[in-house]
Structure formats: C-alpha cells, structure tokens
Coordinates of C-alpha atoms in Angstrom, one line a residue:
X22 CA 0.0 0.0 0.0
X23 CA 0.9 3.6 0.2
X24 CA 0.4 6.6 2.4
X25 CA 0.1 10.3 1.3
X26 CA 1.3 13.0 3.7
X27 CA 0.6 16.6 2.6
X28 CA 3.1 19.1 3.8
X29 CA 3.3 22.9 3.6
X30 CA 6.9 23.8 2.9
X31 CA 8.6 27.0 1.8
X32 CA 11.1 26.2 -1.0
X33 CA 14.2 28.3 -1.8
X34 CA 13.2 29.8 -5.1
X35 CA 16.1 32.2 -5.5
X36 CA 15.8 35.6 -7.1
X37 CA 13.9 34.7 -10.2
X38 CA 11.0 33.0 -8.4
X39 CA 9.1 30.0 -9.8
X40 CA 9.8 31.0 -13.5
X41 CA 13.6 30.9 -13.1
X42 CA 14.2 27.9 -10.9
X43 CA 15.5 25.7 -13.7
X44 CA 15.7 21.9 -13.3
X45 CA 16.6 21.8 -9.6
X46 CA 15.7 23.4 -6.4
X47 CA 18.1 23.5 -3.4
X48 CA 15.4 22.4 -1.0
X49 CA 14.5 19.4 -3.2
X50 CA 17.9 17.7 -3.2
X51 CA 17.0 15.1 -0.6
X52 CA 19.2 16.6 2.2
X53 CA 16.3 18.6 3.6
X54 CA 13.9 16.8 5.9
X55 CA 10.4 17.8 4.7
X56 CA 8.1 17.7 7.8
X57 CA 5.1 19.6 9.0
X58 CA 7.0 22.3 11.0
X59 CA 5.5 25.7 11.6
X60 CA 8.9 27.3 11.1
X61 CA 9.0 26.0 7.5
X62 CA 5.4 26.7 6.5
X63 CA 4.8 28.7 3.3
X64 CA 3.1 31.9 4.3
X65 CA 0.0 32.4 2.1
X66 CA 0.1 36.2 2.1
X67 CA 0.9 38.9 -0.5
X68 CA 4.3 40.5 -0.7
X69 CA 5.1 44.0 0.6
X70 CA 4.0 45.6 -2.7
X71 CA 0.9 43.4 -3.2
X72 CA 2.4 40.9 -5.7
X73 CA 0.9 37.4 -6.0
X74 CA 2.1 34.5 -3.9
X75 CA 4.2 32.1 -5.8
X76 CA 3.6 28.4 -4.9
X77 CA 5.9 25.6 -6.0
X78 CA 4.3 22.1 -5.9
X79 CA 6.7 19.2 -5.4
X80 CA 6.5 15.6 -4.3
X81 CA 8.8 13.2 -2.7
X82 CA 8.6 9.4 -2.9
X83 CA 10.1 7.0 -0.3
X84 CA 10.1 3.3 -1.0
X85 CA 10.0 1.0 2.0
X86 CA 10.4 -2.7 2.0
X87 CA 7.4 -4.7 3.2
X88 CA 7.1 -8.3 4.3
X89 CA 3.5 -8.6 3.1
X90 CA 3.1 -10.9 0.0
X91 CA 1.8 -9.5 -3.2
X92 CA -1.2 -11.8 -3.1
X93 CA -2.1 -10.6 0.4
X94 CA -1.8 -6.9 -0.2
X95 CA -5.6 -6.3 0.1
X96 CA -6.0 -8.2 3.4
X97 CA -5.6 -5.0 5.4
X98 CA -8.7 -3.6 3.8
X99 CA -10.8 -6.8 3.5
X100 CA -10.1 -8.9 6.7
X101 CA -11.6 -7.8 9.9
X102 CA -13.6 -5.0 8.4
X103 CA -16.0 -3.3 10.8
X104 CA -18.8 -3.7 8.3
X105 CA -18.8 -7.5 8.7
X106 CA -21.0 -7.3 11.8
X107 CA -23.5 -5.2 9.9
X108 CA -23.7 -7.8 7.2
X109 CA -24.4 -10.5 9.8
X110 CA -27.0 -8.4 11.5
X111 CA -28.7 -7.7 8.2
X112 CA -28.9 -11.4 7.4
X113 CA -30.4 -12.1 10.8
X114 CA -32.9 -9.3 10.2
X115 CA -33.8 -10.8 6.8
X116 CA -34.2 -14.3 8.4
X117 CA -36.6 -12.9 10.9
X118 CA -38.7 -11.5 8.1
X119 CA -38.7 -14.8 6.3
X120 CA -39.8 -16.6 9.5
X121 CA -42.6 -14.1 10.0
X122 CA -43.8 -14.7 6.5
X123 CA -43.5 -18.5 6.9
X124 CA -45.7 -18.2 9.9
X125 CA -48.3 -16.2 8.0
X126 CA -48.3 -18.6 5.1
X127 CA -48.5 -21.6 7.5
X128 CA -51.5 -20.0 9.2
X129 CA -53.3 -19.5 5.9
X130 CA -52.5 -23.0 4.6
X131 CA -53.1 -24.9 7.8
X132 CA -55.9 -23.1 9.7
X133 CA -57.9 -21.0 7.2
X134 CA -57.9 -23.3 4.2
X135 CA -58.4 -26.4 6.4
X136 CA -61.4 -24.7 8.0
X137 CA -62.9 -23.8 4.6
X138 CA -62.4 -27.2 3.2
X139 CA -63.9 -28.8 6.3
X140 CA -66.9 -26.6 5.9
X141 CA -67.3 -27.6 2.3
X142 CA -67.1 -31.3 3.2
X143 CA -69.8 -31.0 5.9
X144 CA -72.4 -29.8 3.4
X145 CA -75.3 -32.2 3.6
X146 CA -77.5 -31.5 0.6
X147 CA -76.8 -31.1 -3.1
X148 CA -78.2 -27.6 -3.1
X149 CA -75.7 -26.6 -0.3
X150 CA -72.8 -28.3 -2.2
X151 CA -73.7 -26.3 -5.3
X152 CA -73.5 -23.0 -3.4
X153 CA -69.9 -21.8 -3.4
X154 CA -68.7 -19.5 -0.7
X155 CA -65.4 -17.9 0.3
X156 CA -62.4 -18.2 -2.0
X157 CA -64.1 -21.0 -3.8
X158 CA -66.3 -18.5 -5.6
X159 CA -63.4 -17.4 -7.8
X160 CA -61.7 -20.8 -8.4
X161 CA -62.9 -20.6 -12.0
X162 CA -61.3 -17.2 -12.6
X163 CA -58.0 -17.4 -10.8
X164 CA -56.1 -18.8 -13.8
X165 CA -57.9 -16.7 -16.4
X166 CA -55.2 -15.2 -18.8
X167 CA -55.0 -11.5 -18.5
X168 CA -56.8 -9.5 -21.2
X169 CA -54.9 -6.3 -20.7
X170 CA -51.5 -6.2 -22.5
X171 CA -50.3 -9.8 -22.3
X172 CA -47.3 -8.7 -24.4
X173 CA -46.1 -6.4 -21.7
X174 CA -46.6 -9.0 -19.0
X175 CA -44.7 -11.7 -20.9
X176 CA -41.8 -9.4 -21.8
X177 CA -41.4 -8.1 -18.2
X178 CA -41.5 -11.7 -16.8
X179 CA -39.0 -12.9 -19.4
X180 CA -36.7 -10.0 -18.7
X181 CA -36.9 -10.6 -14.9
X182 CA -36.0 -14.3 -15.5
X183 CA -33.0 -13.2 -17.5
X184 CA -31.8 -10.8 -14.9
X185 CA -32.3 -13.3 -12.1
X186 CA -30.4 -16.0 -14.0
X187 CA -27.5 -13.7 -14.8
X188 CA -27.3 -12.5 -11.2
X189 CA -27.2 -16.0 -9.9
X190 CA -24.5 -17.1 -12.4
X191 CA -22.3 -14.0 -11.6
X192 CA -22.6 -14.8 -7.8
X193 CA -21.8 -18.5 -8.5
X194 CA -18.7 -17.6 -10.5
X195 CA -17.6 -15.2 -7.8
X196 CA -18.0 -17.8 -5.1
X197 CA -16.1 -20.4 -7.2
X198 CA -13.4 -17.7 -7.7
X199 CA -13.8 -17.7 -11.4
X200 CA -14.4 -13.9 -11.2
X201 CA -12.4 -11.7 -8.9
X202 CA -14.6 -8.8 -7.5
X203 CA -11.4 -6.8 -6.9
X204 CA -10.9 -6.5 -10.6
X205 CA -13.9 -4.4 -11.5
X206 CA -13.2 -4.5 -15.2
X207 CA -13.2 -8.3 -15.2
X208 CA -16.3 -8.4 -13.0
X209 CA -18.2 -6.0 -15.3
X210 CA -17.2 -7.9 -18.4
X211 CA -18.4 -11.2 -16.7
X212 CA -21.7 -9.6 -15.8
X213 CA -22.3 -8.3 -19.4
X214 CA -21.3 -11.7 -21.0
X215 CA -23.5 -13.7 -18.6
X216 CA -26.4 -11.4 -19.1
X217 CA -26.2 -11.8 -22.9
X218 CA -25.9 -15.6 -22.6
X219 CA -29.0 -15.6 -20.4
X220 CA -31.0 -14.3 -23.3
X221 CA -32.3 -17.8 -24.1
X222 CA -34.0 -17.9 -20.7
X223 CA -35.7 -14.6 -21.4
X224 CA -37.0 -15.8 -24.8
X225 CA -38.2 -19.1 -23.4
X226 CA -40.1 -17.7 -20.3
X227 CA -41.6 -14.8 -22.3
X228 CA -42.9 -17.1 -25.0
X229 CA -44.4 -19.6 -22.5
X230 CA -46.3 -16.8 -20.7
X231 CA -47.4 -15.2 -24.0
X232 CA -48.6 -18.6 -25.3
X233 CA -50.5 -19.2 -22.0
X234 CA -52.3 -15.9 -22.5
X235 CA -53.8 -17.2 -25.8
X236 CA -51.8 -14.9 -28.0
X237 CA -50.2 -16.1 -31.2
X238 CA -48.2 -13.1 -32.5
X239 CA -44.9 -14.8 -31.7
X240 CA -42.9 -12.4 -33.9
X241 CA -43.9 -9.3 -31.9
X242 CA -43.2 -11.1 -28.6
X243 CA -39.8 -12.2 -29.7
X244 CA -38.8 -8.8 -31.0
X245 CA -40.1 -7.0 -28.0
X246 CA -38.3 -9.4 -25.6
X247 CA -35.0 -8.9 -27.5
X248 CA -35.3 -5.1 -27.8
X249 CA -37.2 -3.7 -24.9
X250 CA -34.9 -3.9 -21.9
X251 CA -31.5 -4.0 -23.7
X252 CA -32.7 -1.1 -25.9
X253 CA -33.5 0.9 -22.8
X254 CA -30.1 0.2 -21.4
X255 CA -28.3 1.0 -24.7
X256 CA -30.3 4.3 -25.0
X257 CA -29.4 5.4 -21.4
X258 CA -25.8 4.5 -22.0
X259 CA -25.6 6.4 -25.3
X260 CA -27.1 9.5 -23.7
X261 CA -24.8 9.4 -20.7
X262 CA -21.8 8.7 -23.0
X263 CA -22.6 11.8 -25.2
X264 CA -22.6 14.1 -22.1
X265 CA -19.4 12.5 -20.9
X266 CA -17.8 13.1 -24.2
X267 CA -18.9 16.7 -24.2
X268 CA -17.5 17.2 -20.7
X269 CA -14.3 15.5 -21.7
X270 CA -14.5 12.9 -18.9
X271 CA -12.0 10.0 -18.7
X272 CA -14.9 7.5 -18.5
X273 CA -16.2 8.4 -21.9
X274 CA -16.4 5.2 -24.1
X275 CA -14.8 5.4 -27.5
X276 CA -16.7 4.6 -30.7
X277 CA -15.1 1.1 -30.9
X278 CA -16.4 0.2 -27.5
X279 CA -19.9 1.4 -28.4
X280 CA -19.8 -0.5 -31.7
X281 CA -18.6 -3.7 -29.8
X282 CA -21.5 -3.5 -27.4
X283 CA -24.0 -2.9 -30.2
X284 CA -22.7 -6.0 -32.1
X285 CA -22.8 -8.0 -28.9
X286 CA -26.5 -7.1 -28.6
X287 CA -27.5 -7.6 -32.2
X288 CA -25.3 -10.6 -33.1
X289 CA -25.4 -12.6 -29.9
X290 CA -28.2 -11.5 -27.5
X291 CA -31.0 -11.2 -30.1
X292 CA -30.3 -14.7 -31.7
X293 CA -30.2 -16.3 -28.2
X294 CA -33.6 -14.7 -27.4
X295 CA -35.0 -16.0 -30.7
X296 CA -33.7 -19.6 -29.9
X297 CA -35.3 -19.5 -26.5
X298 CA -38.6 -18.2 -28.0
X299 CA -38.6 -20.9 -30.6
X300 CA -38.4 -23.7 -28.0
X301 CA -40.9 -21.9 -25.7
X302 CA -43.6 -21.7 -28.4
X303 CA -43.0 -25.3 -29.4
X304 CA -43.4 -26.5 -25.8
X305 CA -46.8 -27.6 -24.5
X306 CA -49.1 -25.0 -23.0
X307 CA -48.8 -24.3 -19.3
X308 CA -51.2 -26.6 -17.4
X309 CA -53.3 -25.1 -14.5
X310 CA -55.2 -27.0 -11.7
X311 CA -58.6 -25.6 -12.7
X312 CA -60.0 -24.5 -16.0
X313 CA -61.2 -20.9 -16.4
X314 CA -64.9 -20.4 -16.9
X315 CA -66.1 -19.0 -20.2
X316 CA -68.0 -16.2 -18.5
X317 CA -65.8 -14.0 -16.3
X318 CA -67.2 -13.4 -12.8
X319 CA -67.7 -9.8 -11.7
X320 CA -64.9 -8.9 -9.3
X321 CA -66.3 -7.4 -6.1
X322 CA -64.9 -4.2 -4.7
X323 CA -61.7 -5.0 -2.9
X324 CA -60.7 -3.5 0.5
X325 CA -58.2 -0.7 0.5
X326 CA -55.2 -2.8 1.6
X327 CA -55.9 -5.3 -1.3
X328 CA -56.2 -2.8 -4.1
X329 CA -53.7 -0.8 -6.0
X330 CA -51.5 1.1 -5.2
X331 CA -51.6 0.0 -1.5
X332 CA -51.2 -3.7 -2.4
X333 CA -48.1 -3.0 -4.3
X334 CA -46.7 -0.8 -1.5
X335 CA -47.5 -3.4 1.2
X336 CA -46.2 -6.3 -0.9
X337 CA -42.9 -4.4 -1.7
X338 CA -42.0 -3.3 1.8
X339 CA -41.0 -6.7 3.2
X340 CA -38.9 -7.8 0.2
X341 CA -37.1 -4.4 0.2
X342 CA -36.6 -4.6 4.0
X343 CA -35.0 -8.0 3.7
X344 CA -32.3 -6.7 1.3
X345 CA -32.0 -3.0 2.0
X346 CA -28.8 -3.3 4.1
X347 CA -27.0 -5.3 1.4
X348 CA -28.3 -2.9 -1.2
X349 CA -26.7 0.0 0.7
X350 CA -23.3 -1.7 0.5
X351 CA -23.8 -2.5 -3.2
X352 CA -24.6 1.1 -4.0
X353 CA -21.6 2.2 -1.9
X354 CA -19.4 -0.1 -4.0
X355 CA -20.8 1.4 -7.2
X356 CA -20.8 5.1 -6.4
X357 CA -18.1 5.5 -3.7
X358 CA -15.4 3.3 -5.3
X359 CA -15.5 0.8 -2.5
X360 CA -15.0 -3.0 -2.7
X361 CA -17.8 -5.4 -2.3
X362 CA -16.4 -8.9 -1.8
X363 CA -18.8 -10.9 0.4
X364 CA -20.3 -12.8 -2.4
X365 CA -21.3 -15.8 -0.2
X366 CA -23.5 -13.6 2.0
X367 CA -24.9 -11.9 -1.1
X368 CA -25.9 -15.4 -2.4
X369 CA -27.7 -16.0 0.9
X370 CA -29.5 -12.7 0.7
X371 CA -30.5 -13.6 -2.9
X372 CA -32.2 -16.8 -1.6
X373 CA -33.8 -14.8 1.2
X374 CA -35.2 -12.3 -1.3
X375 CA -36.6 -15.1 -3.5
X376 CA -38.3 -16.7 -0.5
X377 CA -39.7 -13.4 0.7
X378 CA -41.1 -12.5 -2.7
X379 CA -42.8 -15.9 -3.1
X380 CA -44.4 -15.9 0.4
X381 CA -45.5 -12.3 0.0
X382 CA -47.2 -13.3 -3.3
X383 CA -49.0 -16.2 -1.5
X384 CA -50.3 -13.9 1.3
X385 CA -51.3 -11.1 -1.0
X386 CA -53.1 -13.4 -3.4
X387 CA -55.0 -15.0 -0.6
X388 CA -56.1 -11.7 0.8
X389 CA -57.3 -10.5 -2.6
X390 CA -59.2 -13.8 -3.2
X391 CA -60.8 -13.6 0.2
X392 CA -61.9 -10.1 -0.5

C-alpha cells in the first residue's frame, strides 16, 4: 500500500521566483527533511507591494520494504472489516422477516384453508354443495389469462427471469473464484457476458407466458423481448456517453467500445432470445389445476389494503426490507469506489429475497381472493 502526507513547505526559489528555478531546487535535493513544522510553512500572504504569492508544488517518494506478500496486499482492507458485523445483523434481520412470512403462510394454509375445506365437506344436501362460498367463488377465474397487455406481461416476466439467471450465475462464478470482484473491469465484463448468454432464458419464459395468455403473434413477442430492456439500457448508455464526451470525462467510451456493445446485442443476445422463444412456443401450453370459466365473474370491490396502489406498496415493503442493508453496501461499492467482496453472504441474501417475494405473493393473493 501507500500513504500520502501533505506538507506545507517554503522552497528556496532564488531571485527569479518560480519561472527561473531551472531543473533543480536546493530544497528538493534530498538533504532537507520535509516535515510539518510551523517554522518552514509557506506563508500564504501577499508581498510588501501586493504581488501574487508564488507556490511551487513538489513531491517526494520514499520506498519502504514490506514483508506482506503481493497476493495478500488487500487483506488489510478486507479482513476484519468493521462492516462485517453489519452484514451478519442484516442477514439475521432478513431471516426474521422470512420466519414471520413463513408463519403467516402456514397460518393461511393450515388453519384457514383447512377450515374452509372442512366446511365444504360438511355440506349435507346437493343444493348446499352447489352453493360456493369464500375463496371457492373465484376458483374458475384465478387462472384466467390477463386480457390487458399480455405482451407487456410476458416481456417483463421474461426480462426478470433473464436478470435473475445472470445475477445467480455471476454470484456463483464469484463464489467459485472464477471472477475476482477486486478486478472491477473483469467483473463488469463477466456480468455483461453472462447477461447476454442468459437471453435464451428470457425468450423461453416470455414465449411460454405469451402462449398461455392465448396470443399467437410470436414475432412481436420475440422482437419486444429482445429489444425492450436491452434497448432501454443502450439508450441510457448512449445519452450518458454523449454528455461524458462533451464534458471530456475520462470515463467516456470510444466509438469502438460502443460498436462492440452494439454488435454483442445484435449478433449474440438477439439470436439467443430467438432460440429460447422458438423452444418456448414449441413446448406444451402451461397446465393449470382448474379451468377458467367461459364467462368471467364480476370482481367485487376490494378492501383498501388489497387494491392498487396499496397492495403494491405493502407487498414491496417486506422484500425491500430484507435486502436494504446489502443494497446499501452494493450502492456504496458502485458510487463511492468501495470494494464489495462478500459474495457468499450476497448469495444467501438472494435466496432470502426469492423466498420473501414468493411468500408475500402467496399472502397477497389469498387476501385478494378472500376479498
């Protein structure tokens, strides 16, 4: 590692000042000990006639031998970090949320549904058996394909499956040490390549959902899946890159890099999405436990907590709360140039997030059906 010690020091500039010092300065020959001493500070005040203060910037490098091996040079920053305890507390907090949701789901499945089913089984007459009550009223409408924008639904579900697959593969490669998170360029390249290679998953899932909705315009579905989210990312990248180029920033991507990303999208990602879509449309339609009735049932007015936007807010608080601490460290690594290296804990948090989302979905669906 290295240490930087800023020091204020008054150099001997001679008669000509900064413009006539030449290639050497007497106070920079190594014989002078440069330390923070008030007697050698450079006075930041104007001269007797009001002339400007002349400041000479210099630096001195001292090499010191270290017994630390080159492979262990980052251990001082990574081992025994004070943030480790926060990670563990965050995981315990997430596990508490998962246990709470598991209790809620168990209560619904064991007590409420069992009571309803017992009530249905105790019906004595045929007329009573034909009268459906409770959540059984909508059993013929639960699996009805959505009539509003099935294309948008299928594309978003397929894109989410692609992102989840790419995220899981990146974490798996990091845990197996195939990707070094300390090398940010290598990690970013791995993320991009794995996301592109996961395009088959996006096309397959999107086509299955689109086919289940009873739609047959497979060309529109395939093109929208291949273009929608990657096109949004490319558009944002191009706009930011233009402003970075105007500002002359060092992070501005050259034309060759932009062209390479465009070819990666068109020549690799899009064909993989088409391959996945082909197999998805050739597969059998998704089977559901009950058939949807021909005539849709009128949906009664839902309570406030089970209707939009409150249902989305309530359903999103718990999954966000289970990952908000890890999300803070990830954002810090992205924007504050810090290192995020605890990939094993991040994989655990990923499984916690998936479990939380699935159980929240079960609870919210039950509350809406009972309404």
